[in-house]
Structure formats: C-alpha cells, structure tokens
Coordinates of C-alpha atoms and ligand atoms in Angstrom, one line a residue:
X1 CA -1.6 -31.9 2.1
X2 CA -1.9 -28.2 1.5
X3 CA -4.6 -26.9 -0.8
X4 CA -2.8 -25.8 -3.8
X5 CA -2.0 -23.2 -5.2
X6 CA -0.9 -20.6 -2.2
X7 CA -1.6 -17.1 -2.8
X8 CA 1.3 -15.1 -1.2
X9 CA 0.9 -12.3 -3.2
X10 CA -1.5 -9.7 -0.8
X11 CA 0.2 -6.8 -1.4
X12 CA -1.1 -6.8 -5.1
X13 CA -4.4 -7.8 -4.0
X14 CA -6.6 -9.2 -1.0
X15 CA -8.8 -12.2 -1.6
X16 CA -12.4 -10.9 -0.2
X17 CA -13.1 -11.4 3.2
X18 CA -16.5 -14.0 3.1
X19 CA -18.1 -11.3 5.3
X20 CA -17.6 -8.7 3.5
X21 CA -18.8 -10.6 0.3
X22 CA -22.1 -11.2 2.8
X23 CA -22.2 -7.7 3.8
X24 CA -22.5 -6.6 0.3
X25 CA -25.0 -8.7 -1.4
X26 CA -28.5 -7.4 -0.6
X27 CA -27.1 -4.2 -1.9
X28 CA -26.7 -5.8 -5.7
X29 CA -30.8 -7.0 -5.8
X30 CA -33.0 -5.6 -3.0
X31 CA -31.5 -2.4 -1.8
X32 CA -30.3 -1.4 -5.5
X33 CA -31.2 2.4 -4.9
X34 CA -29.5 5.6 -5.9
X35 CA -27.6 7.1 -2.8
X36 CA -28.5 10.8 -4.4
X37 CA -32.3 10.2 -5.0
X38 CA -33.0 12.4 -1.8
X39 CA -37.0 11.6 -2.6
X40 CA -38.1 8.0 -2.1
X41 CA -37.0 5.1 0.6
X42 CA -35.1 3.4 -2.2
X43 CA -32.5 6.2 -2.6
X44 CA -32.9 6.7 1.5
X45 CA -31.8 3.6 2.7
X46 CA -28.7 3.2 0.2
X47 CA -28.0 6.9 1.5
X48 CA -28.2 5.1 4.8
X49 CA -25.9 2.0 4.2
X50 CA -23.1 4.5 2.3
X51 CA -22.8 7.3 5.5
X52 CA -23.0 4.1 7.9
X53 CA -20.0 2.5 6.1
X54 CA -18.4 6.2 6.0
X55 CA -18.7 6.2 9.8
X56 CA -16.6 2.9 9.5
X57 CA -13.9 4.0 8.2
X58 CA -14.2 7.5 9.7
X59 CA -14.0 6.0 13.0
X60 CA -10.7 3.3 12.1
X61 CA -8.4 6.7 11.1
X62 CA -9.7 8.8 14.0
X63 CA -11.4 11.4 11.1
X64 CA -14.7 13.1 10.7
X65 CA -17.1 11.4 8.8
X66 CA -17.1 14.4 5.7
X67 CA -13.2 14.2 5.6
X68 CA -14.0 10.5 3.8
X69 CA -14.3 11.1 0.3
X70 CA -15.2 7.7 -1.9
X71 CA -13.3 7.3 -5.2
X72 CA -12.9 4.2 -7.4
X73 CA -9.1 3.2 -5.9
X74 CA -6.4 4.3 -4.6
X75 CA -4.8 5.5 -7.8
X76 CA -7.8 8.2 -8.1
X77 CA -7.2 9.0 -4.3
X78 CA -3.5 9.7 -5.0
X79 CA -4.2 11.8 -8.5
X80 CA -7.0 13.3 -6.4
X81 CA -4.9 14.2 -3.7
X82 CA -1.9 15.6 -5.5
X83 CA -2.9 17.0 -8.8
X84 CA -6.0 18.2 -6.9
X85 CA -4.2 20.1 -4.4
X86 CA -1.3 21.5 -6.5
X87 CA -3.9 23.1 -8.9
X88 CA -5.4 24.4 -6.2
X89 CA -2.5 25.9 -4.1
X90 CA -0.7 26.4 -7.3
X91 CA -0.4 30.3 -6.9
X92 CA 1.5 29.9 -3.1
X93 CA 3.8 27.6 -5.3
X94 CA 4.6 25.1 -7.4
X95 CA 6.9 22.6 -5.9
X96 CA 6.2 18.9 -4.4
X97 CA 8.6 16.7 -2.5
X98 CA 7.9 13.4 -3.0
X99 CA 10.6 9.6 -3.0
X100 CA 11.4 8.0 -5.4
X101 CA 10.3 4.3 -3.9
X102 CA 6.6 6.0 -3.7
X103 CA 3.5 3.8 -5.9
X104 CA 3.2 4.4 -9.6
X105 CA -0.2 6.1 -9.3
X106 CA 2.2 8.9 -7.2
X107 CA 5.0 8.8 -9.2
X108 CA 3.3 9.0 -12.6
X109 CA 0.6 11.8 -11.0
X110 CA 4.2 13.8 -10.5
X111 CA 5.1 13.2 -13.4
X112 CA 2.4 14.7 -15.5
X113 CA 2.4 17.9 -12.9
X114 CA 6.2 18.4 -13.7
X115 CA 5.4 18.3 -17.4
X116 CA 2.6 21.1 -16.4
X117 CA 5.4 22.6 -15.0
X118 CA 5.9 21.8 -11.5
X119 CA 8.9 20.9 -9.9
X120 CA 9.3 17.5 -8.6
X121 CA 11.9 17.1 -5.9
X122 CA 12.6 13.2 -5.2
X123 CA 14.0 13.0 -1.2
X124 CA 16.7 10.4 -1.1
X125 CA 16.3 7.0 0.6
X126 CA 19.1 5.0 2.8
X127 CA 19.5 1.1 2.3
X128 CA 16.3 0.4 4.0
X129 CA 14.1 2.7 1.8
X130 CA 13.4 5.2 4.7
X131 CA 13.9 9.1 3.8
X132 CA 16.2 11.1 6.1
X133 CA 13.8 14.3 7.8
X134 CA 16.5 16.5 7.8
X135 CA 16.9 16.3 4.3
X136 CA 12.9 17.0 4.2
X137 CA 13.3 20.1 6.0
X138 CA 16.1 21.6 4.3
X139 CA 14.0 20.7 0.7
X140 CA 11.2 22.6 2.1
X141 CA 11.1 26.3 0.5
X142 CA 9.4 29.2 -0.1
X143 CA 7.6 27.1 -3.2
X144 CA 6.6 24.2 -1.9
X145 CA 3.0 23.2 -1.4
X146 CA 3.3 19.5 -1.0
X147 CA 4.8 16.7 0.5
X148 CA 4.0 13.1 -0.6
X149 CA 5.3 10.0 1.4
X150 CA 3.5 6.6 1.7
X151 CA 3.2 5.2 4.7
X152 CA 4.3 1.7 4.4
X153 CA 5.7 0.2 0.7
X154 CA 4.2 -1.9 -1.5
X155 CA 7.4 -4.0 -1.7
X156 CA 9.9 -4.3 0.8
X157 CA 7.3 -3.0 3.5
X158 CA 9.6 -0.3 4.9
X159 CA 7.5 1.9 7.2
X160 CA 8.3 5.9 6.6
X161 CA 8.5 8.1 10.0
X162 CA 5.2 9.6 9.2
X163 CA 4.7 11.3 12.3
X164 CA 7.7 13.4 12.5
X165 CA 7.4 14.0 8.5
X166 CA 3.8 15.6 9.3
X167 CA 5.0 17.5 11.9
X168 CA 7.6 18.8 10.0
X169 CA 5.2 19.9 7.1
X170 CA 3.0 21.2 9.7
X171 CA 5.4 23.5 11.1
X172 CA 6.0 24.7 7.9
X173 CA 2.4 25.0 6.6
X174 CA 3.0 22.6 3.5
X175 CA 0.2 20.1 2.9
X176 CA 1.1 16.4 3.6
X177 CA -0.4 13.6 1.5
X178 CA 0.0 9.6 2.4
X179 CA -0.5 7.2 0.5
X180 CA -1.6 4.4 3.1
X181 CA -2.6 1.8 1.2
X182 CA -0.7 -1.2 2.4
X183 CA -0.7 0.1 5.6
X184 CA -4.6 0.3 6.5
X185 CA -5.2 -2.4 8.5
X186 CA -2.0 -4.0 9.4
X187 CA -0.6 -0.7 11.8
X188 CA -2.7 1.9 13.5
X189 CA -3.2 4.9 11.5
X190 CA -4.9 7.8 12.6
X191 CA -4.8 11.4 10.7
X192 CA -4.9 13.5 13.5
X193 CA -1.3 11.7 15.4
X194 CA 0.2 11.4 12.1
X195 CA -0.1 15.2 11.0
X196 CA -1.7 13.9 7.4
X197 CA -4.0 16.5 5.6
X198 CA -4.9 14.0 2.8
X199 CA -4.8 10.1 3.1
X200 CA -5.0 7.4 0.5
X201 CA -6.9 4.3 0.6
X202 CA -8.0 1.4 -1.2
X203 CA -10.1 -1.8 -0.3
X204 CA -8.9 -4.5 -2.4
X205 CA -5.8 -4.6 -0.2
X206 CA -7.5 -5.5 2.9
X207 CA -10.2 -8.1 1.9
X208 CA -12.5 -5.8 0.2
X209 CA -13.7 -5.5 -3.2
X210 CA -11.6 -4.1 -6.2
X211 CA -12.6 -0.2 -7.6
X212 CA -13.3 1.4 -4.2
X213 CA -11.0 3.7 -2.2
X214 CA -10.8 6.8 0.0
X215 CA -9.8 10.0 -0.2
X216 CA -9.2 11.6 3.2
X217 CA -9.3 15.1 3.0
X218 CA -8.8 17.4 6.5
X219 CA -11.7 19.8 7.1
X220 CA -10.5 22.1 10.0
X221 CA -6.8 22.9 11.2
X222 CA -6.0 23.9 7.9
X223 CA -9.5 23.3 5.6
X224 CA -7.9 21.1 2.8
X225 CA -9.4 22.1 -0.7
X226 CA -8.5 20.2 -3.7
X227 CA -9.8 21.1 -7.2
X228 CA -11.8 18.1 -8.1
X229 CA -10.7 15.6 -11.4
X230 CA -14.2 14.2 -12.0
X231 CA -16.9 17.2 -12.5
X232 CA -20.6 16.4 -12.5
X233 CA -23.1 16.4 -10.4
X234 CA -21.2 17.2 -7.2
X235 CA -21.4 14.3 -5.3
X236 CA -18.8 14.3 -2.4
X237 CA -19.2 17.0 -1.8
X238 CA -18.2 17.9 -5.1
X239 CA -15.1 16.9 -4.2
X240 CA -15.9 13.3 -6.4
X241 CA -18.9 13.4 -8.5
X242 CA -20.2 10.1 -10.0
X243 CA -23.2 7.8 -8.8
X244 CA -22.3 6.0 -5.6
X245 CA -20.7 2.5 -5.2
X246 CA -23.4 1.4 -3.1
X247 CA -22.4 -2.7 -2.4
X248 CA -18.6 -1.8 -3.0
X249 CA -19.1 0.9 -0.3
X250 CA -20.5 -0.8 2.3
X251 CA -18.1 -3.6 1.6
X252 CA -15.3 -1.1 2.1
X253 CA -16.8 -0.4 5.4
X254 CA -17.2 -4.3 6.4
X255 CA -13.4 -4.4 5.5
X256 CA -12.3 -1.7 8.0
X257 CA -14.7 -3.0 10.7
X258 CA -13.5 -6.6 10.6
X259 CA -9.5 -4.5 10.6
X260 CA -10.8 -2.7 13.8
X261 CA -11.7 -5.2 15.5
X262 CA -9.1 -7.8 14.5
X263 CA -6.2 -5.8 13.4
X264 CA -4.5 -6.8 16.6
X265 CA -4.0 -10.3 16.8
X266 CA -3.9 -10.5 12.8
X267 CA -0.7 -8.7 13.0
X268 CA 1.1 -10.3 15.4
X269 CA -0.1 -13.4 13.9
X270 CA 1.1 -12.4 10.2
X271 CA 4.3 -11.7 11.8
X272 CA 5.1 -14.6 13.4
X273 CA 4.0 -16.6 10.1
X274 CA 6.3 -14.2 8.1
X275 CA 9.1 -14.5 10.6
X276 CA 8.5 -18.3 10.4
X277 CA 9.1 -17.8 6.6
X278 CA 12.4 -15.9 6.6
X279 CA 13.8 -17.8 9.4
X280 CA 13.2 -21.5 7.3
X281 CA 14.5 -20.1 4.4
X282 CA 17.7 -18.6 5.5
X283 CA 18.9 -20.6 7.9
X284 CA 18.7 -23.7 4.9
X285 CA 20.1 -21.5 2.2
X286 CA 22.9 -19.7 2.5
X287 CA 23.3 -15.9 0.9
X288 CA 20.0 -15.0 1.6
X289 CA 19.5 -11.1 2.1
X290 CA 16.5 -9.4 3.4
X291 CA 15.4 -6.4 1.4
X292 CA 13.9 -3.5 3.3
X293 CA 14.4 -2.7 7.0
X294 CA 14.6 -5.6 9.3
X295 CA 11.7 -4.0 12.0
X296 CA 10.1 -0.5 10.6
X297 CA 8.2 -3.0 8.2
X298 CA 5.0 -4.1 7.5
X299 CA 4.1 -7.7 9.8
X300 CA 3.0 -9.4 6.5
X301 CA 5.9 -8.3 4.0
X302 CA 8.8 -10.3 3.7
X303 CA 10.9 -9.5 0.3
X304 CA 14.5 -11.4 0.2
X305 CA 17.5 -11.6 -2.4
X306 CA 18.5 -15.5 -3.0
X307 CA 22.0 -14.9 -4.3
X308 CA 22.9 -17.3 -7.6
X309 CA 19.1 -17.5 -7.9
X310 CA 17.0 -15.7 -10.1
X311 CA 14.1 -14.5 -9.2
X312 CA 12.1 -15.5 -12.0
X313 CA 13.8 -18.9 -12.6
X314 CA 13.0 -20.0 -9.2
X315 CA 9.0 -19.2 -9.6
X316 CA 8.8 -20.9 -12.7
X317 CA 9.3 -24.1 -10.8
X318 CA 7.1 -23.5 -8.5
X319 CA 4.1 -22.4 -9.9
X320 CA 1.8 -23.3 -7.7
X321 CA 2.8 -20.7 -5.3
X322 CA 1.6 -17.0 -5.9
X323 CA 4.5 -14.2 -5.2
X324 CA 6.1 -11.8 -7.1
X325 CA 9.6 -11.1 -8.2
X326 CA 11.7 -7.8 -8.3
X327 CA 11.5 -7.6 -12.1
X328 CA 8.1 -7.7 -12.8
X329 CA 6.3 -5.6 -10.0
X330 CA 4.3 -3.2 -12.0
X331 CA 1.8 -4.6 -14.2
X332 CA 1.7 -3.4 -17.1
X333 CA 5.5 -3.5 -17.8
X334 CA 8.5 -5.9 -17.1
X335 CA 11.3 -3.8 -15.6
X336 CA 13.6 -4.1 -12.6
X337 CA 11.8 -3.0 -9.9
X338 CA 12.6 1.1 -8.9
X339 CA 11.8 0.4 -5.5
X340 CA 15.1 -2.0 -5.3
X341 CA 17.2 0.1 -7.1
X342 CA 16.1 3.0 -5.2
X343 CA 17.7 1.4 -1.9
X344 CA 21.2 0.4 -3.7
X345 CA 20.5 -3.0 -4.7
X346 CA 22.8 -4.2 -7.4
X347 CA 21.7 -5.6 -10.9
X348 CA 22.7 -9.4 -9.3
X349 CA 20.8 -9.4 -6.4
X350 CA 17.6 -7.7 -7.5
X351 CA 17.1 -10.2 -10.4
X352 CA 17.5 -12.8 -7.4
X353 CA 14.9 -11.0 -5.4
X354 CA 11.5 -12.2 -4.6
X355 CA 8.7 -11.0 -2.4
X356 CA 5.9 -12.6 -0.1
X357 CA 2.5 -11.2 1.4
X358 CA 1.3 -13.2 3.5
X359 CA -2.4 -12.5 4.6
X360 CA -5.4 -13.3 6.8
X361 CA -6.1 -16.5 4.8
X362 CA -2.8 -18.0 4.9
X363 CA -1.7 -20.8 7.1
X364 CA 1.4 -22.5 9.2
X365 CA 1.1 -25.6 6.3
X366 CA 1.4 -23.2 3.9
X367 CA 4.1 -21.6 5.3
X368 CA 5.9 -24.8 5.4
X369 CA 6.1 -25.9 2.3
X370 CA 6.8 -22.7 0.9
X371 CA 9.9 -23.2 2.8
X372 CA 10.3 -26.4 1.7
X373 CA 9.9 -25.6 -1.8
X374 CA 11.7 -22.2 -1.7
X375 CA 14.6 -24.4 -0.5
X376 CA 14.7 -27.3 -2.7
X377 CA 14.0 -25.5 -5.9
X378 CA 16.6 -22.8 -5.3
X379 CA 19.2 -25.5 -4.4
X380 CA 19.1 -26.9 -7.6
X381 CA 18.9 -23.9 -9.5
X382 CA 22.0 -23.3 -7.6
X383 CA 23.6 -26.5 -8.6
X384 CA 23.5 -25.8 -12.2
X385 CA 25.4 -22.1 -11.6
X386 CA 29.0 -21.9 -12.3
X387 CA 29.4 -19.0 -10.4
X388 CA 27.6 -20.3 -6.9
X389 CA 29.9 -23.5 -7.0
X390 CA 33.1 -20.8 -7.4
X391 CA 32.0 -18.9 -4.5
X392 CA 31.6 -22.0 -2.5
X393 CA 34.9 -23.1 -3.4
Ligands
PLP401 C1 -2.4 -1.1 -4.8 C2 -1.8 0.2 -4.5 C3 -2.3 1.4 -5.0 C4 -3.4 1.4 -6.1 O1 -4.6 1.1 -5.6 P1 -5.8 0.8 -6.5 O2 -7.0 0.8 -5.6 O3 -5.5 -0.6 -7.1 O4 -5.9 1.8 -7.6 C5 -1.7 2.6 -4.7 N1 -0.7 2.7 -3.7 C6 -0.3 1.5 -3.2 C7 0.8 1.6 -2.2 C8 -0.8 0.3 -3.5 O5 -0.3 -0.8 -3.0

C-alpha cells in the first residue's frame, strides 16, 4: 500500500528537506540574534551562520559571495532584478525583451514597467516553448537594456538556450536576467558559463523553507547596479534592506548544500521515475501528447495532454493525488494556462492537460499507482464521451 495522498506537485512547492528543517532550528530559540547588531556575540554569530549559508549558495552557481543578495522569494528577486535595473539604466534606454511563457512575477513586473512607459517586446516561442536566438538578436536595438528569459519553466519544463542567449546579450552589452527557479538544483547552473548578470532564486522549490530567495547580482565584468525596491537601513548592501532571515537563510543554504552534493544522482533518478511515468501512461492510453520538448526539459517535469479527458475531470476522481492541471496554474486565478497557449496548444487539448513534479521524496510505488490510476480513471471518463467513441470508430 502506498501512503496516501501523493504530492506530485513540486514545481509549486518543495516539501522541506528534514535536514534542512534540522539545520534551522537553533536559529528560532538559541541563536535568535540580529545579523546587523555588529556589537555583541548574539548579533556575531547569526552574522556568522547568514555569510556561511551565503558561501553555500555562492559556491553552487560559481559566484562571489557579495553577488548573493537575500530577498523574501523569487518574485522580489525577479521585481528586483528587472524593475531595479531598468530604473537604473533607464537613460541608455527603455526597452526589455522578455517571452511570453516567462513566471507571473516577470510577466506582471513588465507589465507595470510598460505602463511606466517601457517597451515590452515578447520573443516568440516554437511548439516546445524554446525562443529562437536569431530572433533575440535582430530584437536587440539601440534601446534595449534588458533581456529576461528563465531558465527552465515552471510547466512544461522546457529548458531555454541560456548560454548562447547570454552571450548574445553580452556581445551586445544588454543586461541578462534569469529567472532560475525551477532549475536550481535539478541542472548545473553557474553565472559565469551562462553569461547571466542577474539570477533568480527561491528555496521553497528545492526543499527549503517558503519566503527566502536570491538575488544574484554580477559585481565585475560589467558591475550590475540595480536601484533598490525596499529602502531602509541598507542591508545588502543596500541593495535589500530589511532585518535578516536568519533560520530561513541558513536553511536556504542547507538546501543548496544537500543539491551540491546530491544533485547528480537525484536527477538521473527523477528522470527515470518521470520517464517511468510517461511511458505507463501512454503506452495504456491512447492519444496521449507530451507538452514541452521531449529532452531540453527539466528531469522531474512531465506535463501531458489526455485527449477526450479533461484535465480537471480526471483529478476530481483522484484526489488523493497532488498535481495540477493546465487551467488552473496560477493561483490566484482560474484561466487556461498562457504557458500552453503560448506553444500552440488548442482550446481541446489544453483543458485535457495535466502536469506532474515529481521530487526527492517520491517513490517507484508511487509512481505506479499513479499510472494505474491515471489509467483507469481516464478510461472511464472516456467511456462516457461521445466524441472519443466517434474517433474510435
Ligand atoms: C515559484 C516560482 C517563482 C516565485 O517564487 P516565490 O519564491 O514563490 O516568490 C518565480 N519563478 C518561477 C519560475 C517559479 O517557479
């Protein structure tokens, strides 16, 4: 018997990692000090535990240890990032190329720069959701000051040419943001290969705590500056001012030490797991359609259109597992998902479309009855639609 229910949902969040949860509890009671209180061993040693977890996750992307700027999520390192540096470099120009399958918390940010009056130019993206460089170069003007493209997306895991997109924006001289979220700790990343001058991160999607992230912010070869969002006090370098996270921080740090070390074998396993997944289900169904590229993906993301089976028809009968569906993939609103429609899928398929994240905690039993269930429950949703039985005709 598996232990029910099965989260397969780790691309919205990460259970925590039990050693991270360790790692971060004297910091909540004994080691409570203030990381700025430069005058007594209480403030020294939480000092201490903050620049040893910023080491940490220094060391994971190949950055210095002052281009890691703490925030309180990813969405603060992306309105950081962007609306930092296009008030900054506004007067060399006020354009940012960005796609269209990018994270709300980039999407929205552009949005409230282009009603500021920036120009927002949206790079097209093929079947698979990946952006075509040559159409990045010729969008790159005299204007432009910015270039956002994640890394690896939230939903169908496509995995964005990073490399060559940073090395075309540094031939240029336009700043290059990621948003590499899903990607930390699932596929090597590391600034300095990848030609990124800012770099996104957040915990809760890789087994540590919710309301931490990173902000990394190049120092030399160019000296990023970004106007900060949060004034007051200066902390970060007054990048990010606000007392410090102390226990989220060094939990933060846990996370991308266990990633370092494990990252590896996690991946391969996660893929085989995942592969395990789509293989079960589509060789037992029939017009099943995988959404997002079949290898530039992420080793834990599987996201698949059941034709004749709506998405949201098929989890209702199988509540006890945890996954998401292509029409309700941002939280706070029920809509078809932009990311789908973004790489052609029709209205049909994309209210058929379902998604899986697998992670560290999941296991082979789980995998199969997922399967099993996925199977079954669609088969009989199946039976009861007139138009599967006339295509089967
Ligand atoms: C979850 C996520 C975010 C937001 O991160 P928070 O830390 O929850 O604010 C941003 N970008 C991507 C790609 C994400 O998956």
């Amino acid at each position: 018997m598996v232990r029910s229910p099965i989260y397969l949902d780790n691309h919205s969040t990460t259970p925590l990692d039990p050693r991270v949860l360790e790692s971060m509890l004297p910091y909540f009671t004994s080691i409570f000090g203030n990381a700025a209180s430069k005058s007594h061993e209480f403030g020294w040693k939480a000092e201490q535990a903050v620049e040893n977890a910023r080491a940490k996750i220094a060391h994971l992307i190949k950055a210095d240890t002052n281009e890691i700027i703490f925030t309180s999520g990813a969405t603060e390192s992306d309105n950081l990032a962007i609306k930092g540096a296009s008030e900054y470099y506004r007067t060399k120009g006020n354009k940012i190329i960005t796609v269209p399958t990018e994270h709300k918390a980039v999407l929205d940010t552009c949005e409230a720069l282009q009603r500021k009056g920036f120009e927002i130019k949206f790079l097209n993206v093929d079947r698979y959701g990946l952006i075509d460089t040559e159409e990045l170069k010729k969008s790159i003007d005299d204007s432009t000051i910015l270039v956002s493209v994640m890394t690896a997306n939230n939903e169908i895991g496509t995995i964005q040419p990073i490399k060559e997109i940073g090395r075309i924006c540094k031939e240029r001289g336009i700043l290059f943001h990621t948003d590499a979220v899903q990607a930390a700790g699932k596929i090597p990343l590391n600034v300095n290969d990848m030609n990124v001058d800012l770099m996104s991160l957040s915990a809760h999607k890789m087994y540590g705590p919710k309301g931490i992230g990173v902000l990394y912010i190049r120092s030399k070869k160019p000296a990023v500056r970004v106007v900060p969002q949060i004034d007051g006090g200066g902390h970060e370098r007054g990048f990010r001012s606000g007392t410090l996270n102390v226990p989220s921080i060094v939990g933060f740090g846990k996370a991308f030490e266990i990633a370092a070390n494990e990252m590896e074998s996690e991946s391969e396993k996660l893929r085989i797991m995942r592969d395990r997944l789509y293989n079960g289900i589509s060789t037992q169904l029939d017009h099943v359609y995988l959404n997002g590229h079949p290898e530039l993906r992420l080793p834990n993301n599987l996201n698949i259109a059941i034709e004749y089976v709506d998405a949201d028809s098929l989890m209702m009968t199988m509540k006890e597992i945890a996954i998401s569906s292509g029409s309700a993939c941002t939280s706070a609103s029920v809509e078809p998902s932009f990311v789908l429609k973004a790489i052609g899928l029709s209205d049909d398929l994309l209210r058929c479309s379902v998604r899986f994240g697998l992670g560290r905690f999941n296991t082979d039993e789980e995998i199969d009855y997922t399967i099993k269930k996925v199977v079954e429950k669609a088969k009989k949703i199946r039976e009861l639609s007139p138009a599967y039985r006339v295509r089967m005709q």
